Amino acid sequence: MNLEAGSPGFANVNQAPAVHRVKVLTVNTHKGFTAFNRRFILPELREAVRSTQADIVFLQEVLGSHDRHAARYPGWPRTSQYEFLADSMWSDFAYGRNAVYPDGHHGNALLSKYPILEHRNLDVSITGPERRGLLHCVLDVPGQRQVHAICVHLSLLERHRQKQLQLLRRLLDALPSDAPVIIAGDFNDWQLRGNHTLGLQHDLHEAFERHHGLLARTYPARLPLLRLDRIYLRNADSHAPRILGHRPWTHLSDHLPLAVEVRL
């Protein structure tokens, strides 16, 4: 079921074996270009994403369309970038349009091997030119209660991020208290104040912090210094979180991707 406008879709997975482990990947796609926009590498990025065998992929800075790029770059996909990345491997995808400009638009997207029952894109833009959103998807994972997946891309400005994190906290508080929740994406939280604002408790943890004692260094990709990207979980356990800090990933975006096995 391919979703783009938030209308619900349903699929019968009652006969499928129960799933207790899912592989999660989060990556800022940098709109399909290398750092500093030197080269269009979306086909290479698709192969790299496919190689992870992830069940759920959280994408930030993915283009829905861009007329000028489509005319300029050979090999530009005829579909949206998130459809191109999903290909035949992820049957369901959802897109949250955040930034709109004369040539096109971009936002967050989620690719899933499980049915996306519904999705909504929550506008958390504050003021000014930055447009940001939280893409909230409800997944039908066999044998589980509905799994909530939230793809995040927050502001570059600290005061805006703080307000956006408060909005994320409100969204979490509105979800069923016992439902599994996966939150992943680019938090841009270089000052490391996000955990405090989210009010981490025993039911919400960040995968890398729990296993390694520190958040993951992901930016810039070739010499990562800043801990910008995160994977938070509630009512689920994390196992073997990894920073994909080797080639080809170091040359496919300005952020390094994060991967983790989530145990439901």
PDB file of C-alpha atoms in Angstrom:
ATOM      1  CA  MET A   1       0.000   0.000   0.000  1.00  0.00           C
ATOM      2  CA  ASN A   2       1.626   3.225  -1.154  1.00  0.00           C
ATOM      3  CA  LEU A   3       0.504   6.257   0.800  1.00  0.00           C
ATOM      4  CA  GLU A   4       1.117   9.894   0.029  1.00  0.00           C
ATOM      5  CA  ALA A   5      -1.875  11.833   1.323  1.00  0.00           C
ATOM      6  CA  GLY A   6      -2.609  10.314   4.723  1.00  0.00           C
ATOM      7  CA  SER A   7      -5.638   8.204   3.784  1.00  0.00           C
ATOM      8  CA  PRO A   8      -5.748   4.885   5.700  1.00  0.00           C
ATOM      9  CA  GLY A   9      -5.061   1.564   4.032  1.00  0.00           C
ATOM     10  CA  PHE A  10      -5.482  -1.943   5.369  1.00  0.00           C
ATOM     11  CA  ALA A  11      -4.000  -5.358   4.650  1.00  0.00           C
ATOM     12  CA  ASN A  12      -4.732  -8.778   6.096  1.00  0.00           C
ATOM     13  CA  VAL A  13      -1.655 -10.074   7.870  1.00  0.00           C
ATOM     14  CA  ASN A  14      -3.498 -12.228  10.413  1.00  0.00           C
ATOM     15  CA  GLN A  15      -2.098 -15.392   8.840  1.00  0.00           C
ATOM     16  CA  ALA A  16       1.500 -14.183   8.831  1.00  0.00           C
ATOM     17  CA  PRO A  17       3.941 -15.504  11.478  1.00  0.00           C
ATOM     18  CA  ALA A  18       4.432 -13.215  14.455  1.00  0.00           C
ATOM     19  CA  VAL A  19       7.354 -10.808  14.117  1.00  0.00           C
ATOM     20  CA  HIS A  20       9.421 -10.086  17.215  1.00  0.00           C
ATOM     21  CA  ARG A  21      12.480  -8.430  15.643  1.00  0.00           C
ATOM     22  CA  VAL A  22      12.683  -5.713  13.030  1.00  0.00           C
ATOM     23  CA  LYS A  23      15.728  -4.084  11.459  1.00  0.00           C
ATOM     24  CA  VAL A  24      15.626  -0.297  11.466  1.00  0.00           C
ATOM     25  CA  LEU A  25      17.707   2.134   9.418  1.00  0.00           C
ATOM     26  CA  THR A  26      17.701   5.931   9.521  1.00  0.00           C
ATOM     27  CA  VAL A  27      19.518   8.076   6.961  1.00  0.00           C
ATOM     28  CA  ASN A  28      19.514  11.714   5.914  1.00  0.00           C
ATOM     29  CA  THR A  29      19.582  11.331   2.119  1.00  0.00           C
ATOM     30  CA  HIS A  30      20.817  14.896   1.431  1.00  0.00           C
ATOM     31  CA  LYS A  31      18.335  14.976  -1.483  1.00  0.00           C
ATOM     32  CA  GLY A  32      20.307  12.330  -3.352  1.00  0.00           C
ATOM     33  CA  PHE A  33      23.592  14.244  -3.540  1.00  0.00           C
ATOM     34  CA  THR A  34      26.988  13.913  -1.908  1.00  0.00           C
ATOM     35  CA  ALA A  35      28.194  16.498   0.602  1.00  0.00           C
ATOM     36  CA  PHE A  36      28.379  19.981  -0.931  1.00  0.00           C
ATOM     37  CA  ASN A  37      26.098  18.709  -3.766  1.00  0.00           C
ATOM     38  CA  ARG A  38      29.083  17.649  -5.840  1.00  0.00           C
ATOM     39  CA  ARG A  39      27.532  14.533  -7.365  1.00  0.00           C
ATOM     40  CA  PHE A  40      24.097  12.957  -7.833  1.00  0.00           C
ATOM     41  CA  ILE A  41      24.294   9.524  -6.201  1.00  0.00           C
ATOM     42  CA  LEU A  42      20.699   8.388  -5.619  1.00  0.00           C
ATOM     43  CA  PRO A  43      21.132   5.071  -7.534  1.00  0.00           C
ATOM     44  CA  GLU A  44      24.181   4.249  -5.401  1.00  0.00           C
ATOM     45  CA  LEU A  45      22.281   5.219  -2.274  1.00  0.00           C
ATOM     46  CA  ARG A  46      19.447   2.866  -3.220  1.00  0.00           C
ATOM     47  CA  GLU A  47      21.847  -0.061  -3.543  1.00  0.00           C
ATOM     48  CA  ALA A  48      23.422   0.765  -0.189  1.00  0.00           C
ATOM     49  CA  VAL A  49      20.034   1.021   1.544  1.00  0.00           C
ATOM     50  CA  ARG A  50      18.921  -2.268  -0.013  1.00  0.00           C
ATOM     51  CA  SER A  51      22.099  -3.979   1.202  1.00  0.00           C
ATOM     52  CA  THR A  52      21.138  -3.377   4.844  1.00  0.00           C
ATOM     53  CA  GLN A  53      18.021  -5.568   4.488  1.00  0.00           C
ATOM     54  CA  ALA A  54      16.221  -3.152   6.824  1.00  0.00           C
ATOM     55  CA  ASP A  55      12.544  -3.748   7.500  1.00  0.00           C
ATOM     56  CA  ILE A  56      11.777  -0.091   8.245  1.00  0.00           C
ATOM     57  CA  VAL A  57      13.727   2.834   6.775  1.00  0.00           C
ATOM     58  CA  PHE A  58      13.455   6.395   8.088  1.00  0.00           C
ATOM     59  CA  LEU A  59      14.470   8.999   5.485  1.00  0.00           C
ATOM     60  CA  GLN A  60      15.099  12.712   5.935  1.00  0.00           C
ATOM     61  CA  GLU A  61      15.719  15.348   3.241  1.00  0.00           C
ATOM     62  CA  VAL A  62      14.176  13.219   0.514  1.00  0.00           C
ATOM     63  CA  LEU A  63      12.830  14.920  -2.596  1.00  0.00           C
ATOM     64  CA  GLY A  64       9.240  14.449  -3.630  1.00  0.00           C
ATOM     65  CA  SER A  65       9.937  16.264  -6.891  1.00  0.00           C
ATOM     66  CA  HIS A  66      12.366  18.764  -8.409  1.00  0.00           C
ATOM     67  CA  ASP A  67      11.752  19.865 -11.994  1.00  0.00           C
ATOM     68  CA  ARG A  68      15.103  21.586 -12.523  1.00  0.00           C
ATOM     69  CA  HIS A  69      17.137  18.630 -11.248  1.00  0.00           C
ATOM     70  CA  ALA A  70      15.022  16.236 -13.320  1.00  0.00           C
ATOM     71  CA  ALA A  71      15.931  18.168 -16.473  1.00  0.00           C
ATOM     72  CA  ARG A  72      19.590  18.576 -15.555  1.00  0.00           C
ATOM     73  CA  TYR A  73      20.804  15.219 -14.218  1.00  0.00           C
ATOM     74  CA  PRO A  74      20.930  12.054 -16.353  1.00  0.00           C
ATOM     75  CA  GLY A  75      19.370   9.117 -14.560  1.00  0.00           C
ATOM     76  CA  TRP A  76      16.991  11.242 -12.502  1.00  0.00           C
ATOM     77  CA  PRO A  77      14.113   8.925 -11.511  1.00  0.00           C
ATOM     78  CA  ARG A  78      10.710   9.333 -13.092  1.00  0.00           C
ATOM     79  CA  THR A  79       9.099   8.730  -9.704  1.00  0.00           C
ATOM     80  CA  SER A  80       9.669  10.520  -6.412  1.00  0.00           C
ATOM     81  CA  GLN A  81      12.960   9.758  -4.671  1.00  0.00           C
ATOM     82  CA  TYR A  82      11.236   7.801  -1.907  1.00  0.00           C
ATOM     83  CA  GLU A  83       9.412   5.611  -4.465  1.00  0.00           C
ATOM     84  CA  PHE A  84      12.704   5.075  -6.294  1.00  0.00           C
ATOM     85  CA  LEU A  85      14.396   4.037  -3.036  1.00  0.00           C
ATOM     86  CA  ALA A  86      11.504   1.767  -2.043  1.00  0.00           C
ATOM     87  CA  ASP A  87      11.630   0.002  -5.447  1.00  0.00           C
ATOM     88  CA  SER A  88      10.358  -3.575  -5.077  1.00  0.00           C
ATOM     89  CA  MET A  89      11.854  -4.154  -1.630  1.00  0.00           C
ATOM     90  CA  TRP A  90       9.556  -2.052   0.570  1.00  0.00           C
ATOM     91  CA  SER A  91       5.912  -2.558  -0.334  1.00  0.00           C
ATOM     92  CA  ASP A  92       4.650   0.402   1.684  1.00  0.00           C
ATOM     93  CA  PHE A  93       5.878   3.969   1.890  1.00  0.00           C
ATOM     94  CA  ALA A  94       4.651   7.281   3.236  1.00  0.00           C
ATOM     95  CA  TYR A  95       5.853  10.810   2.607  1.00  0.00           C
ATOM     96  CA  GLY A  96       5.533  14.003   4.623  1.00  0.00           C
ATOM     97  CA  ARG A  97       6.011  17.128   2.509  1.00  0.00           C
ATOM     98  CA  ASN A  98       7.728  19.841   4.541  1.00  0.00           C
ATOM     99  CA  ALA A  99       9.530  22.360   2.318  1.00  0.00           C
ATOM    100  CA  VAL A 100       7.920  23.589  -0.908  1.00  0.00           C
ATOM    101  CA  TYR A 101       9.711  25.791  -3.457  1.00  0.00           C
ATOM    102  CA  PRO A 102       9.271  26.734  -7.132  1.00  0.00           C
ATOM    103  CA  ASP A 103      11.105  23.668  -8.488  1.00  0.00           C
ATOM    104  CA  GLY A 104       9.646  21.058  -6.131  1.00  0.00           C
ATOM    105  CA  HIS A 105       9.461  19.922  -2.523  1.00  0.00           C
ATOM    106  CA  HIS A 106      11.168  17.699   0.036  1.00  0.00           C
ATOM    107  CA  GLY A 107      10.453  16.197   3.426  1.00  0.00           C
ATOM    108  CA  ASN A 108      10.595  12.978   5.444  1.00  0.00           C
ATOM    109  CA  ALA A 109       9.622   9.518   4.246  1.00  0.00           C
ATOM    110  CA  LEU A 110       9.227   6.063   5.691  1.00  0.00           C
ATOM    111  CA  LEU A 111       9.692   2.770   3.827  1.00  0.00           C
ATOM    112  CA  SER A 112       8.192  -0.343   5.383  1.00  0.00           C
ATOM    113  CA  LYS A 113       7.967  -4.056   4.652  1.00  0.00           C
ATOM    114  CA  TYR A 114       4.838  -4.084   6.812  1.00  0.00           C
ATOM    115  CA  PRO A 115       1.513  -2.446   5.950  1.00  0.00           C
ATOM    116  CA  ILE A 116       1.217   1.228   6.849  1.00  0.00           C
ATOM    117  CA  LEU A 117      -2.309   1.486   8.210  1.00  0.00           C
ATOM    118  CA  GLU A 118      -2.309   5.266   8.319  1.00  0.00           C
ATOM    119  CA  HIS A 119       0.035   8.207   8.452  1.00  0.00           C
ATOM    120  CA  ARG A 120       0.024  11.922   9.138  1.00  0.00           C
ATOM    121  CA  ASN A 121       2.605  14.637   8.753  1.00  0.00           C
ATOM    122  CA  LEU A 122       2.643  17.043  11.684  1.00  0.00           C
ATOM    123  CA  ASP A 123       3.920  20.517  10.843  1.00  0.00           C
ATOM    124  CA  VAL A 124       6.315  21.593  13.608  1.00  0.00           C
ATOM    125  CA  SER A 125       7.751  24.594  11.771  1.00  0.00           C
ATOM    126  CA  ILE A 126       8.166  27.576  14.096  1.00  0.00           C
ATOM    127  CA  THR A 127       8.948  30.776  12.175  1.00  0.00           C
ATOM    128  CA  GLY A 128      11.199  31.730   9.275  1.00  0.00           C
ATOM    129  CA  PRO A 129      12.170  29.785   6.169  1.00  0.00           C
ATOM    130  CA  GLU A 130      12.854  26.423   7.847  1.00  0.00           C
ATOM    131  CA  ARG A 131       9.965  23.990   7.345  1.00  0.00           C
ATOM    132  CA  ARG A 132       9.989  20.913   9.546  1.00  0.00           C
ATOM    133  CA  GLY A 133       7.655  18.010  10.216  1.00  0.00           C
ATOM    134  CA  LEU A 134       7.131  14.827  12.190  1.00  0.00           C
ATOM    135  CA  LEU A 135       5.976  11.956   9.968  1.00  0.00           C
ATOM    136  CA  HIS A 136       3.902   9.627  12.168  1.00  0.00           C
ATOM    137  CA  CYS A 137       3.058   6.203  10.729  1.00  0.00           C
ATOM    138  CA  VAL A 138       1.075   3.337  12.236  1.00  0.00           C
ATOM    139  CA  LEU A 139       2.435  -0.050  11.134  1.00  0.00           C
ATOM    140  CA  ASP A 140       0.672  -3.409  11.126  1.00  0.00           C
ATOM    141  CA  VAL A 141       3.434  -5.768  12.247  1.00  0.00           C
ATOM    142  CA  PRO A 142       2.265  -9.411  12.434  1.00  0.00           C
ATOM    143  CA  GLY A 143       1.700 -10.617  15.964  1.00  0.00           C
ATOM    144  CA  GLN A 144       2.121  -7.158  17.522  1.00  0.00           C
ATOM    145  CA  ARG A 145      -0.025  -4.310  18.660  1.00  0.00           C
ATOM    146  CA  GLN A 146       0.106  -1.448  16.203  1.00  0.00           C
ATOM    147  CA  VAL A 147       3.682  -0.137  16.013  1.00  0.00           C
ATOM    148  CA  HIS A 148       4.128   3.629  15.841  1.00  0.00           C
ATOM    149  CA  ALA A 149       7.034   4.957  13.763  1.00  0.00           C
ATOM    150  CA  ILE A 150       7.929   8.667  13.867  1.00  0.00           C
ATOM    151  CA  CYS A 151      10.432  10.103  11.379  1.00  0.00           C
ATOM    152  CA  VAL A 152      12.060  13.287  12.694  1.00  0.00           C
ATOM    153  CA  HIS A 153      14.011  16.164  11.180  1.00  0.00           C
ATOM    154  CA  LEU A 154      14.377  19.123  13.520  1.00  0.00           C
ATOM    155  CA  SER A 155      15.502  22.728  13.171  1.00  0.00           C
ATOM    156  CA  LEU A 156      19.053  24.049  13.042  1.00  0.00           C
ATOM    157  CA  LEU A 157      18.107  26.661  15.672  1.00  0.00           C
ATOM    158  CA  GLU A 158      18.207  25.664  19.330  1.00  0.00           C
ATOM    159  CA  ARG A 159      15.134  27.620  20.406  1.00  0.00           C
ATOM    160  CA  HIS A 160      13.120  26.112  17.567  1.00  0.00           C
ATOM    161  CA  ARG A 161      14.364  22.597  18.367  1.00  0.00           C
ATOM    162  CA  GLN A 162      13.291  22.948  21.975  1.00  0.00           C
ATOM    163  CA  LYS A 163       9.744  23.791  20.925  1.00  0.00           C
ATOM    164  CA  GLN A 164       9.732  20.974  18.368  1.00  0.00           C
ATOM    165  CA  LEU A 165      10.926  18.475  20.961  1.00  0.00           C
ATOM    166  CA  GLN A 166       8.098  19.581  23.240  1.00  0.00           C
ATOM    167  CA  LEU A 167       5.668  18.916  20.388  1.00  0.00           C
ATOM    168  CA  LEU A 168       7.213  15.485  19.924  1.00  0.00           C
ATOM    169  CA  ARG A 169       6.755  14.831  23.634  1.00  0.00           C
ATOM    170  CA  ARG A 170       3.076  15.791  23.334  1.00  0.00           C
ATOM    171  CA  LEU A 171       2.672  13.367  20.444  1.00  0.00           C
ATOM    172  CA  LEU A 172       4.238  10.593  22.517  1.00  0.00           C
ATOM    173  CA  ASP A 173       1.981  11.358  25.457  1.00  0.00           C
ATOM    174  CA  ALA A 174      -1.066  11.062  23.176  1.00  0.00           C
ATOM    175  CA  LEU A 175      -0.136   7.573  21.940  1.00  0.00           C
ATOM    176  CA  PRO A 176      -1.274   4.408  23.754  1.00  0.00           C
ATOM    177  CA  SER A 177       1.032   3.996  26.738  1.00  0.00           C
ATOM    178  CA  ASP A 178       1.739   0.326  25.962  1.00  0.00           C
ATOM    179  CA  ALA A 179       2.233   0.606  22.189  1.00  0.00           C
ATOM    180  CA  PRO A 180       5.710   0.047  20.711  1.00  0.00           C
ATOM    181  CA  VAL A 181       7.164   3.320  19.399  1.00  0.00           C
ATOM    182  CA  ILE A 182      10.226   3.859  17.189  1.00  0.00           C
ATOM    183  CA  ILE A 183      11.463   7.444  16.742  1.00  0.00           C
ATOM    184  CA  ALA A 184      14.374   8.033  14.375  1.00  0.00           C
ATOM    185  CA  GLY A 185      15.962  10.753  12.323  1.00  0.00           C
ATOM    186  CA  ASP A 186      18.097  13.866  12.244  1.00  0.00           C
ATOM    187  CA  PHE A 187      17.585  15.805  15.470  1.00  0.00           C
ATOM    188  CA  ASN A 188      20.253  18.451  14.717  1.00  0.00           C
ATOM    189  CA  ASP A 189      20.786  18.494  18.480  1.00  0.00           C
ATOM    190  CA  TRP A 190      24.466  19.420  18.454  1.00  0.00           C
ATOM    191  CA  GLN A 191      24.178  21.013  21.920  1.00  0.00           C
ATOM    192  CA  LEU A 192      22.903  17.674  23.328  1.00  0.00           C
ATOM    193  CA  ARG A 193      19.895  19.127  25.151  1.00  0.00           C
ATOM    194  CA  GLY A 194      17.307  16.957  23.449  1.00  0.00           C
ATOM    195  CA  ASN A 195      17.191  14.135  25.985  1.00  0.00           C
ATOM    196  CA  HIS A 196      16.407  16.558  28.783  1.00  0.00           C
ATOM    197  CA  THR A 197      13.559  18.152  26.828  1.00  0.00           C
ATOM    198  CA  LEU A 198      12.113  14.765  25.909  1.00  0.00           C
ATOM    199  CA  GLY A 199      12.232  13.827  29.569  1.00  0.00           C
ATOM    200  CA  LEU A 200      13.677  10.347  29.061  1.00  0.00           C
ATOM    201  CA  GLN A 201      12.258   7.840  31.494  1.00  0.00           C
ATOM    202  CA  HIS A 202      12.463   4.095  31.897  1.00  0.00           C
ATOM    203  CA  ASP A 203       9.989   3.606  29.040  1.00  0.00           C
ATOM    204  CA  LEU A 204      11.911   5.703  26.469  1.00  0.00           C
ATOM    205  CA  HIS A 205      15.565   5.210  25.624  1.00  0.00           C
ATOM    206  CA  GLU A 206      18.047   6.105  22.899  1.00  0.00           C
ATOM    207  CA  ALA A 207      19.625   2.970  21.446  1.00  0.00           C
ATOM    208  CA  PHE A 208      23.260   4.116  21.196  1.00  0.00           C
ATOM    209  CA  GLU A 209      23.236   5.831  24.560  1.00  0.00           C
ATOM    210  CA  ARG A 210      21.895   2.710  26.257  1.00  0.00           C
ATOM    211  CA  HIS A 211      24.427   0.352  24.682  1.00  0.00           C
ATOM    212  CA  HIS A 212      27.517   2.571  24.389  1.00  0.00           C
ATOM    213  CA  GLY A 213      26.929   5.273  26.990  1.00  0.00           C
ATOM    214  CA  LEU A 214      27.037   8.018  24.343  1.00  0.00           C
ATOM    215  CA  LEU A 215      24.945   9.191  21.427  1.00  0.00           C
ATOM    216  CA  ALA A 216      26.335   8.304  17.992  1.00  0.00           C
ATOM    217  CA  ARG A 217      28.673  10.665  16.109  1.00  0.00           C
ATOM    218  CA  THR A 218      27.203  11.011  12.614  1.00  0.00           C
ATOM    219  CA  TYR A 219      28.127  14.420  11.166  1.00  0.00           C
ATOM    220  CA  PRO A 220      29.955  15.271   8.988  1.00  0.00           C
ATOM    221  CA  ALA A 221      30.080  11.817   7.437  1.00  0.00           C
ATOM    222  CA  ARG A 222      33.791  11.723   6.561  1.00  0.00           C
ATOM    223  CA  LEU A 223      34.943  13.027   9.937  1.00  0.00           C
ATOM    224  CA  PRO A 224      31.992  12.666  12.314  1.00  0.00           C
ATOM    225  CA  LEU A 225      32.158  14.998  15.300  1.00  0.00           C
ATOM    226  CA  LEU A 226      28.550  15.902  16.076  1.00  0.00           C
ATOM    227  CA  ARG A 227      25.905  13.576  17.548  1.00  0.00           C
ATOM    228  CA  LEU A 228      22.923  14.625  15.434  1.00  0.00           C
ATOM    229  CA  ASP A 229      21.078  11.439  14.507  1.00  0.00           C
ATOM    230  CA  ARG A 230      19.132   9.333  17.000  1.00  0.00           C
ATOM    231  CA  ILE A 231      16.959   6.234  17.416  1.00  0.00           C
ATOM    232  CA  TYR A 232      14.614   6.337  20.404  1.00  0.00           C
ATOM    233  CA  LEU A 233      12.423   3.424  21.501  1.00  0.00           C
ATOM    234  CA  ARG A 234       9.477   2.949  23.829  1.00  0.00           C
ATOM    235  CA  ASN A 235       8.002  -0.417  24.777  1.00  0.00           C
ATOM    236  CA  ALA A 236      10.720  -2.077  22.705  1.00  0.00           C
ATOM    237  CA  ASP A 237      14.309  -3.165  23.235  1.00  0.00           C
ATOM    238  CA  SER A 238      17.328  -2.249  21.132  1.00  0.00           C
ATOM    239  CA  HIS A 239      20.035  -4.688  20.089  1.00  0.00           C
ATOM    240  CA  ALA A 240      23.405  -4.160  18.390  1.00  0.00           C
ATOM    241  CA  PRO A 241      23.075  -0.515  17.292  1.00  0.00           C
ATOM    242  CA  ARG A 242      25.573   0.356  14.542  1.00  0.00           C
ATOM    243  CA  ILE A 243      26.930   3.474  12.896  1.00  0.00           C
ATOM    244  CA  LEU A 244      27.429   2.752   9.192  1.00  0.00           C
ATOM    245  CA  GLY A 245      30.715   4.613   9.050  1.00  0.00           C
ATOM    246  CA  HIS A 246      32.445   2.809   6.188  1.00  0.00           C
ATOM    247  CA  ARG A 247      32.345   3.088   2.420  1.00  0.00           C
ATOM    248  CA  PRO A 248      30.136   3.573   0.550  1.00  0.00           C
ATOM    249  CA  TRP A 249      28.201   5.387   3.288  1.00  0.00           C
ATOM    250  CA  THR A 250      30.898   7.960   3.951  1.00  0.00           C
ATOM    251  CA  HIS A 251      30.498   9.164   0.353  1.00  0.00           C
ATOM    252  CA  LEU A 252      26.710   9.007  -0.013  1.00  0.00           C
ATOM    253  CA  SER A 253      25.537  11.841   2.255  1.00  0.00           C
ATOM    254  CA  ASP A 254      26.779  14.396   4.749  1.00  0.00           C
ATOM    255  CA  HIS A 255      25.333  12.232   7.581  1.00  0.00           C
ATOM    256  CA  LEU A 256      26.223   8.668   8.523  1.00  0.00           C
ATOM    257  CA  PRO A 257      23.248   6.304   8.792  1.00  0.00           C
ATOM    258  CA  LEU A 258      22.315   4.444  11.972  1.00  0.00           C
ATOM    259  CA  ALA A 259      21.027   0.878  12.161  1.00  0.00           C
ATOM    260  CA  VAL A 260      19.604  -1.152  15.026  1.00  0.00           C
ATOM    261  CA  GLU A 261      17.625  -4.322  15.615  1.00  0.00           C
ATOM    262  CA  VAL A 262      14.423  -3.559  17.501  1.00  0.00           C
ATOM    263  CA  ARG A 263      12.956  -6.338  19.621  1.00  0.00           C
ATOM    264  CA  LEU A 264       9.221  -6.080  20.122  1.00  0.00           C
TER     265      LEU A 264
END
